[in-house]
């Protein structure tokens, strides 16, 4: 079995993998002898052993000459994982700090008003659609209008068991976050979706302040209709793209920057809003 190849897959160099594998087979060994048996140049062997010791893969005896032994694989690999985990954590913290610093620098740039510009972008696949949903809080300033068609009921409500990995629960989570920030949200969903999804999701909210903010900022009505879109601040529209091979499934999502088109959709939303039935979240 290619142990050295597997060790290199975990990030060890060729010499480090060779030294550790050789020590496992030979037991307690001196650096010079290990150099011969592992074909590692003498000029490199001490650096390699020092690296392995720092990783928790090798122990040494403070004698003259020093003796080395491989740490038991189960312990050594756990040490390697812990070290990698700590390094990754530090890298992420440093990356987050750099992102914050760069975000602060970009905040000094005065961007042009995009509300009069026509532009569209397409996102393909559930992962990208979910990313769009989670980016809503970065885009919205005042209002979100959201309507889903009647056919969504049979796709989301399955024997009253809600799959948390579906898109709609993520939408609800983001709506709750937006409401807590003071964003006004108006939703039109099929009645079955409120029964099986909305009430289920909102019932998990325990904080009184969160409940108050939701009641103030989220207004919902139930209605069976054929419309399906999400409107952000009168100029950004998200429209689902059905899969041609299975029209009941989403293939992607179209994002449109067009104030004139958004105005027409807002008029349509208000038209069907009047027809909807007021929903009680049943807190």
Tab-separated table of C-alpha atoms in Angstrom:
chain	number	residue	atom	x	y	z
A	1	UNK	CA	0.000	0.000	0.000
A	2	UNK	CA	1.272	3.481	-0.877
A	3	UNK	CA	1.455	5.002	2.609
A	4	UNK	CA	3.747	7.806	1.486
A	5	UNK	CA	1.324	8.867	-1.235
A	6	UNK	CA	-1.510	9.023	1.290
A	7	UNK	CA	0.622	11.088	3.660
A	8	UNK	CA	1.443	13.498	0.847
A	9	UNK	CA	-2.299	13.829	0.201
A	10	UNK	CA	-2.511	15.163	3.766
A	11	UNK	CA	0.060	17.854	3.022
A	12	UNK	CA	3.394	16.219	3.887
A	13	UNK	CA	6.311	16.691	1.516
A	14	UNK	CA	7.955	13.748	-0.230
A	15	UNK	CA	10.830	13.715	2.287
A	16	UNK	CA	8.523	14.098	5.300
A	17	UNK	CA	6.313	11.230	4.152
A	18	UNK	CA	9.359	9.048	3.470
A	19	UNK	CA	10.963	9.818	6.850
A	20	UNK	CA	7.802	9.065	8.833
A	21	UNK	CA	7.094	5.840	6.917
A	22	UNK	CA	10.694	4.671	7.387
A	23	UNK	CA	10.629	5.435	11.124
A	24	UNK	CA	7.426	3.408	11.463
A	25	UNK	CA	9.196	0.404	9.936
A	26	UNK	CA	12.606	0.819	11.602
A	27	UNK	CA	11.631	2.002	15.088
A	28	UNK	CA	14.092	4.163	17.064
A	29	UNK	CA	16.655	5.485	14.604
A	30	UNK	CA	19.362	8.155	14.407
A	31	UNK	CA	19.217	10.923	11.838
A	32	UNK	CA	22.229	9.705	9.840
A	33	UNK	CA	20.897	6.163	9.646
A	34	UNK	CA	17.430	7.407	8.743
A	35	UNK	CA	18.955	9.498	5.971
A	36	UNK	CA	20.513	6.388	4.430
A	37	UNK	CA	17.450	4.180	4.756
A	38	UNK	CA	14.974	6.763	3.428
A	39	UNK	CA	17.182	8.223	0.676
A	40	UNK	CA	16.817	11.703	2.168
A	41	UNK	CA	19.934	13.909	1.733
A	42	UNK	CA	21.866	14.457	4.963
A	43	UNK	CA	21.568	18.194	4.415
A	44	UNK	CA	17.755	17.875	4.570
A	45	UNK	CA	17.182	15.197	7.203
A	46	UNK	CA	17.342	17.427	10.301
A	47	UNK	CA	14.934	19.972	8.801
A	48	UNK	CA	12.544	17.169	7.843
A	49	UNK	CA	12.658	15.638	11.336
A	50	UNK	CA	12.114	19.065	12.920
A	51	UNK	CA	9.024	19.587	10.744
A	52	UNK	CA	7.645	16.158	11.658
A	53	UNK	CA	8.221	16.893	15.333
A	54	UNK	CA	6.324	20.187	15.025
A	55	UNK	CA	3.452	18.305	13.373
A	56	UNK	CA	3.316	15.798	16.229
A	57	UNK	CA	4.383	12.863	14.030
A	58	UNK	CA	7.861	12.272	15.468
A	59	UNK	CA	9.416	12.285	18.949
A	60	UNK	CA	13.134	12.599	19.717
A	61	UNK	CA	15.467	11.663	22.531
A	62	UNK	CA	17.896	14.354	23.735
A	63	UNK	CA	20.976	12.233	23.504
A	64	UNK	CA	24.215	12.355	21.533
A	65	UNK	CA	23.445	11.572	18.801
A	66	UNK	CA	19.721	12.237	18.957
A	67	UNK	CA	17.386	9.315	18.440
A	68	UNK	CA	14.024	9.572	16.746
A	69	UNK	CA	10.866	7.469	16.766
A	70	UNK	CA	7.550	7.707	14.931
A	71	UNK	CA	4.488	8.579	16.982
A	72	UNK	CA	1.793	5.890	16.828
A	73	UNK	CA	-0.218	6.533	13.607
A	74	UNK	CA	-3.603	6.958	15.345
A	75	UNK	CA	-2.110	9.660	17.590
A	76	UNK	CA	0.092	11.162	14.890
A	77	UNK	CA	-2.763	11.580	12.402
A	78	UNK	CA	-4.962	13.138	15.077
A	79	UNK	CA	-2.116	15.563	15.883
A	80	UNK	CA	-1.844	16.365	12.187
A	81	UNK	CA	-5.570	17.037	11.962
A	82	UNK	CA	-5.525	19.278	15.049
A	83	UNK	CA	-2.613	21.282	13.682
A	84	UNK	CA	-4.319	21.682	10.314
A	85	UNK	CA	-7.538	22.711	12.036
A	86	UNK	CA	-5.718	25.401	14.033
A	87	UNK	CA	-3.853	26.656	10.955
A	88	UNK	CA	-7.103	26.813	8.985
A	89	UNK	CA	-8.796	28.696	11.813
A	90	UNK	CA	-5.969	31.239	11.903
A	91	UNK	CA	-6.035	31.587	8.112
A	92	UNK	CA	-9.779	32.236	8.170
A	93	UNK	CA	-9.423	34.822	10.941
A	94	UNK	CA	-6.682	36.600	8.986
A	95	UNK	CA	-8.747	36.387	5.801
A	96	UNK	CA	-11.781	37.816	7.600
A	97	UNK	CA	-9.669	40.690	8.916
A	98	UNK	CA	-8.368	41.457	5.423
A	99	UNK	CA	-11.908	41.314	4.013
A	100	UNK	CA	-13.075	43.759	6.681
A	101	UNK	CA	-10.187	46.115	5.926
A	102	UNK	CA	-10.852	45.955	2.185
A	103	UNK	CA	-14.576	46.474	2.709
A	104	UNK	CA	-13.752	49.625	4.672
A	105	UNK	CA	-11.536	50.881	1.819
A	106	UNK	CA	-14.229	50.175	-0.785
A	107	UNK	CA	-16.764	52.089	1.296
A	108	UNK	CA	-14.951	55.288	0.326
A	109	UNK	CA	-15.828	54.722	-3.337
A	110	UNK	CA	-18.955	56.535	-4.498
A	111	UNK	CA	-20.815	54.132	-6.763
A	112	UNK	CA	-23.129	55.375	-9.524
A	113	UNK	CA	-26.889	55.038	-9.148
A	114	UNK	CA	-27.793	51.736	-10.797
A	115	UNK	CA	-31.534	52.081	-10.449
A	116	UNK	CA	-31.920	53.500	-13.966
A	117	UNK	CA	-29.647	50.897	-15.568
A	118	UNK	CA	-31.009	47.791	-17.288
A	119	UNK	CA	-28.970	44.706	-16.516
A	120	UNK	CA	-29.618	41.007	-16.002
A	121	UNK	CA	-27.680	38.024	-14.666
A	122	UNK	CA	-28.469	34.321	-14.554
A	123	UNK	CA	-27.783	31.920	-11.692
A	124	UNK	CA	-27.904	28.187	-12.415
A	125	UNK	CA	-28.460	25.481	-9.795
A	126	UNK	CA	-29.822	25.404	-6.259
A	127	UNK	CA	-26.508	26.408	-4.681
A	128	UNK	CA	-26.409	29.696	-6.599
A	129	UNK	CA	-30.102	30.363	-5.960
A	130	UNK	CA	-29.527	29.924	-2.217
A	131	UNK	CA	-26.547	32.284	-2.484
A	132	UNK	CA	-28.833	34.905	-4.065
A	133	UNK	CA	-31.316	34.491	-1.234
A	134	UNK	CA	-28.621	34.952	1.382
A	135	UNK	CA	-27.341	38.057	-0.427
A	136	UNK	CA	-30.736	39.762	-0.096
A	137	UNK	CA	-29.766	41.494	3.141
A	138	UNK	CA	-26.792	43.103	1.404
A	139	UNK	CA	-28.995	44.394	-1.437
A	140	UNK	CA	-32.228	45.489	0.212
A	141	UNK	CA	-32.606	48.884	1.816
A	142	UNK	CA	-36.326	49.279	2.451
A	143	UNK	CA	-38.656	46.606	1.056
A	144	UNK	CA	-39.043	43.051	-0.224
A	145	UNK	CA	-42.107	41.829	-2.125
A	146	UNK	CA	-42.388	38.074	-2.616
A	147	UNK	CA	-45.019	35.920	-4.274
A	148	UNK	CA	-45.069	32.152	-4.892
A	149	UNK	CA	-47.496	30.191	-7.090
A	150	UNK	CA	-50.084	27.642	-5.971
A	151	UNK	CA	-48.077	24.763	-7.478
A	152	UNK	CA	-45.391	25.302	-4.813
A	153	UNK	CA	-47.667	23.775	-2.168
A	154	UNK	CA	-47.389	20.235	-3.490
A	155	UNK	CA	-43.618	20.588	-3.912
A	156	UNK	CA	-42.858	21.880	-0.423
A	157	UNK	CA	-45.573	20.353	1.763
A	158	UNK	CA	-44.856	16.626	2.005
A	159	UNK	CA	-46.907	14.993	4.740
A	160	UNK	CA	-46.251	18.051	6.894
A	161	UNK	CA	-42.526	17.245	7.080
A	162	UNK	CA	-40.386	20.218	6.133
A	163	UNK	CA	-37.002	19.511	4.600
A	164	UNK	CA	-34.654	22.220	5.994
A	165	UNK	CA	-32.392	21.862	2.961
A	166	UNK	CA	-35.013	23.259	0.552
A	167	UNK	CA	-34.846	26.814	-0.715
A	168	UNK	CA	-38.019	28.129	0.925
A	169	UNK	CA	-36.971	27.630	4.572
A	170	UNK	CA	-33.793	29.567	3.781
A	171	UNK	CA	-35.931	32.327	2.276
A	172	UNK	CA	-37.971	32.465	5.487
A	173	UNK	CA	-34.811	32.628	7.610
A	174	UNK	CA	-33.526	35.550	5.563
A	175	UNK	CA	-36.891	37.296	5.796
A	176	UNK	CA	-36.745	37.001	9.580
A	177	UNK	CA	-33.230	38.493	9.608
A	178	UNK	CA	-34.401	41.324	7.347
A	179	UNK	CA	-37.431	42.016	9.540
A	180	UNK	CA	-35.196	42.238	12.599
A	181	UNK	CA	-33.210	44.927	10.750
A	182	UNK	CA	-36.354	46.923	10.017
A	183	UNK	CA	-36.875	45.877	6.385
A	184	UNK	CA	-40.537	45.834	5.313
A	185	UNK	CA	-41.606	42.523	3.757
A	186	UNK	CA	-44.847	41.602	2.021
A	187	UNK	CA	-45.439	37.981	1.051
A	188	UNK	CA	-48.125	36.204	-0.947
A	189	UNK	CA	-47.975	32.409	-0.605
A	190	UNK	CA	-50.468	29.586	-1.165
A	191	UNK	CA	-52.448	28.879	2.009
A	192	UNK	CA	-51.039	25.356	2.340
A	193	UNK	CA	-47.529	26.777	2.445
A	194	UNK	CA	-48.420	28.914	5.421
A	195	UNK	CA	-50.001	25.963	7.165
A	196	UNK	CA	-47.092	23.608	6.639
A	197	UNK	CA	-44.113	25.926	6.308
A	198	UNK	CA	-44.577	29.430	7.649
A	199	UNK	CA	-46.276	28.535	10.915
A	200	UNK	CA	-43.708	25.780	11.448
A	201	UNK	CA	-40.819	28.160	10.930
A	202	UNK	CA	-42.157	31.071	12.947
A	203	UNK	CA	-43.110	28.778	15.842
A	204	UNK	CA	-39.379	28.291	16.518
A	205	UNK	CA	-38.885	31.985	17.280
A	206	UNK	CA	-38.826	32.531	21.037
A	207	UNK	CA	-37.278	35.956	21.540
A	208	UNK	CA	-40.081	38.502	22.282
A	209	UNK	CA	-38.226	41.321	20.497
A	210	UNK	CA	-37.764	39.178	17.385
A	211	UNK	CA	-41.475	38.331	17.406
A	212	UNK	CA	-42.363	42.002	17.726
A	213	UNK	CA	-40.102	42.995	14.811
A	214	UNK	CA	-41.577	40.237	12.644
A	215	UNK	CA	-45.142	41.289	13.443
A	216	UNK	CA	-44.260	44.905	12.642
A	217	UNK	CA	-42.296	44.332	9.438
A	218	UNK	CA	-43.619	41.127	7.863
A	219	UNK	CA	-47.080	41.271	6.332
A	220	UNK	CA	-48.309	38.067	4.723
A	221	UNK	CA	-51.363	37.023	2.770
A	222	UNK	CA	-52.438	33.661	1.404
A	223	UNK	CA	-53.627	33.298	-2.163
A	224	UNK	CA	-53.492	30.618	-4.834
A	225	UNK	CA	-52.078	32.311	-7.928
A	226	UNK	CA	-49.667	31.620	-10.787
A	227	UNK	CA	-47.145	34.402	-10.124
A	228	UNK	CA	-43.595	33.700	-8.952
A	229	UNK	CA	-41.091	36.510	-8.342
A	230	UNK	CA	-39.182	38.436	-5.690
A	231	UNK	CA	-38.886	42.227	-5.898
A	232	UNK	CA	-36.191	44.175	-4.035
A	233	UNK	CA	-36.529	47.939	-3.521
A	234	UNK	CA	-38.473	48.724	-6.700
A	235	UNK	CA	-35.647	47.897	-9.126
A	236	UNK	CA	-34.206	44.392	-8.582
A	237	UNK	CA	-36.351	41.427	-9.609
A	238	UNK	CA	-35.660	37.714	-9.164
A	239	UNK	CA	-37.589	35.367	-11.460
A	240	UNK	CA	-37.254	31.552	-11.202
A	241	UNK	CA	-36.313	29.608	-14.339
A	242	UNK	CA	-38.086	26.210	-14.520
A	243	UNK	CA	-36.243	23.116	-15.706
A	244	UNK	CA	-37.418	22.297	-19.272
A	245	UNK	CA	-37.072	18.578	-18.489
A	246	UNK	CA	-39.102	18.900	-15.287
A	247	UNK	CA	-41.148	22.118	-15.113
A	248	UNK	CA	-41.934	21.503	-11.417
A	249	UNK	CA	-38.242	21.911	-10.546
A	250	UNK	CA	-36.104	25.047	-10.639
A	251	UNK	CA	-33.242	25.140	-13.128
A	252	UNK	CA	-32.005	28.580	-12.170
A	253	UNK	CA	-32.947	32.165	-11.433
A	254	UNK	CA	-32.921	35.371	-13.456
A	255	UNK	CA	-31.874	38.576	-11.694
A	256	UNK	CA	-33.021	41.742	-13.443
A	257	UNK	CA	-32.006	45.343	-12.751
A	258	UNK	CA	-34.763	47.296	-14.453
A	259	UNK	CA	-36.739	49.975	-12.629
A	260	UNK	CA	-39.446	50.220	-15.298
A	261	UNK	CA	-40.064	46.473	-15.370
A	262	UNK	CA	-39.962	46.309	-11.558
A	263	UNK	CA	-42.636	49.013	-11.405
A	264	UNK	CA	-44.941	46.868	-13.546
A	265	UNK	CA	-44.340	43.864	-11.321
A	266	UNK	CA	-45.026	45.951	-8.241
A	267	UNK	CA	-48.362	47.027	-9.717
A	268	UNK	CA	-49.185	43.376	-10.372
A	269	UNK	CA	-48.162	42.462	-6.833
A	270	UNK	CA	-50.438	45.123	-5.342
A	271	UNK	CA	-53.272	43.914	-7.594
A	272	UNK	CA	-53.096	40.342	-6.298
A	273	UNK	CA	-52.260	41.524	-2.755
A	274	UNK	CA	-55.769	42.951	-2.457
A	275	UNK	CA	-57.182	39.519	-3.285
A	276	UNK	CA	-55.161	37.723	-0.590
A	277	UNK	CA	-56.323	36.668	2.858
A	278	UNK	CA	-54.556	38.115	5.906
A	279	UNK	CA	-52.324	35.538	7.610
A	280	UNK	CA	-51.836	35.114	11.342
A	281	UNK	CA	-48.390	33.743	12.302
A	282	UNK	CA	-49.915	32.179	15.448
A	283	UNK	CA	-47.077	33.155	17.774
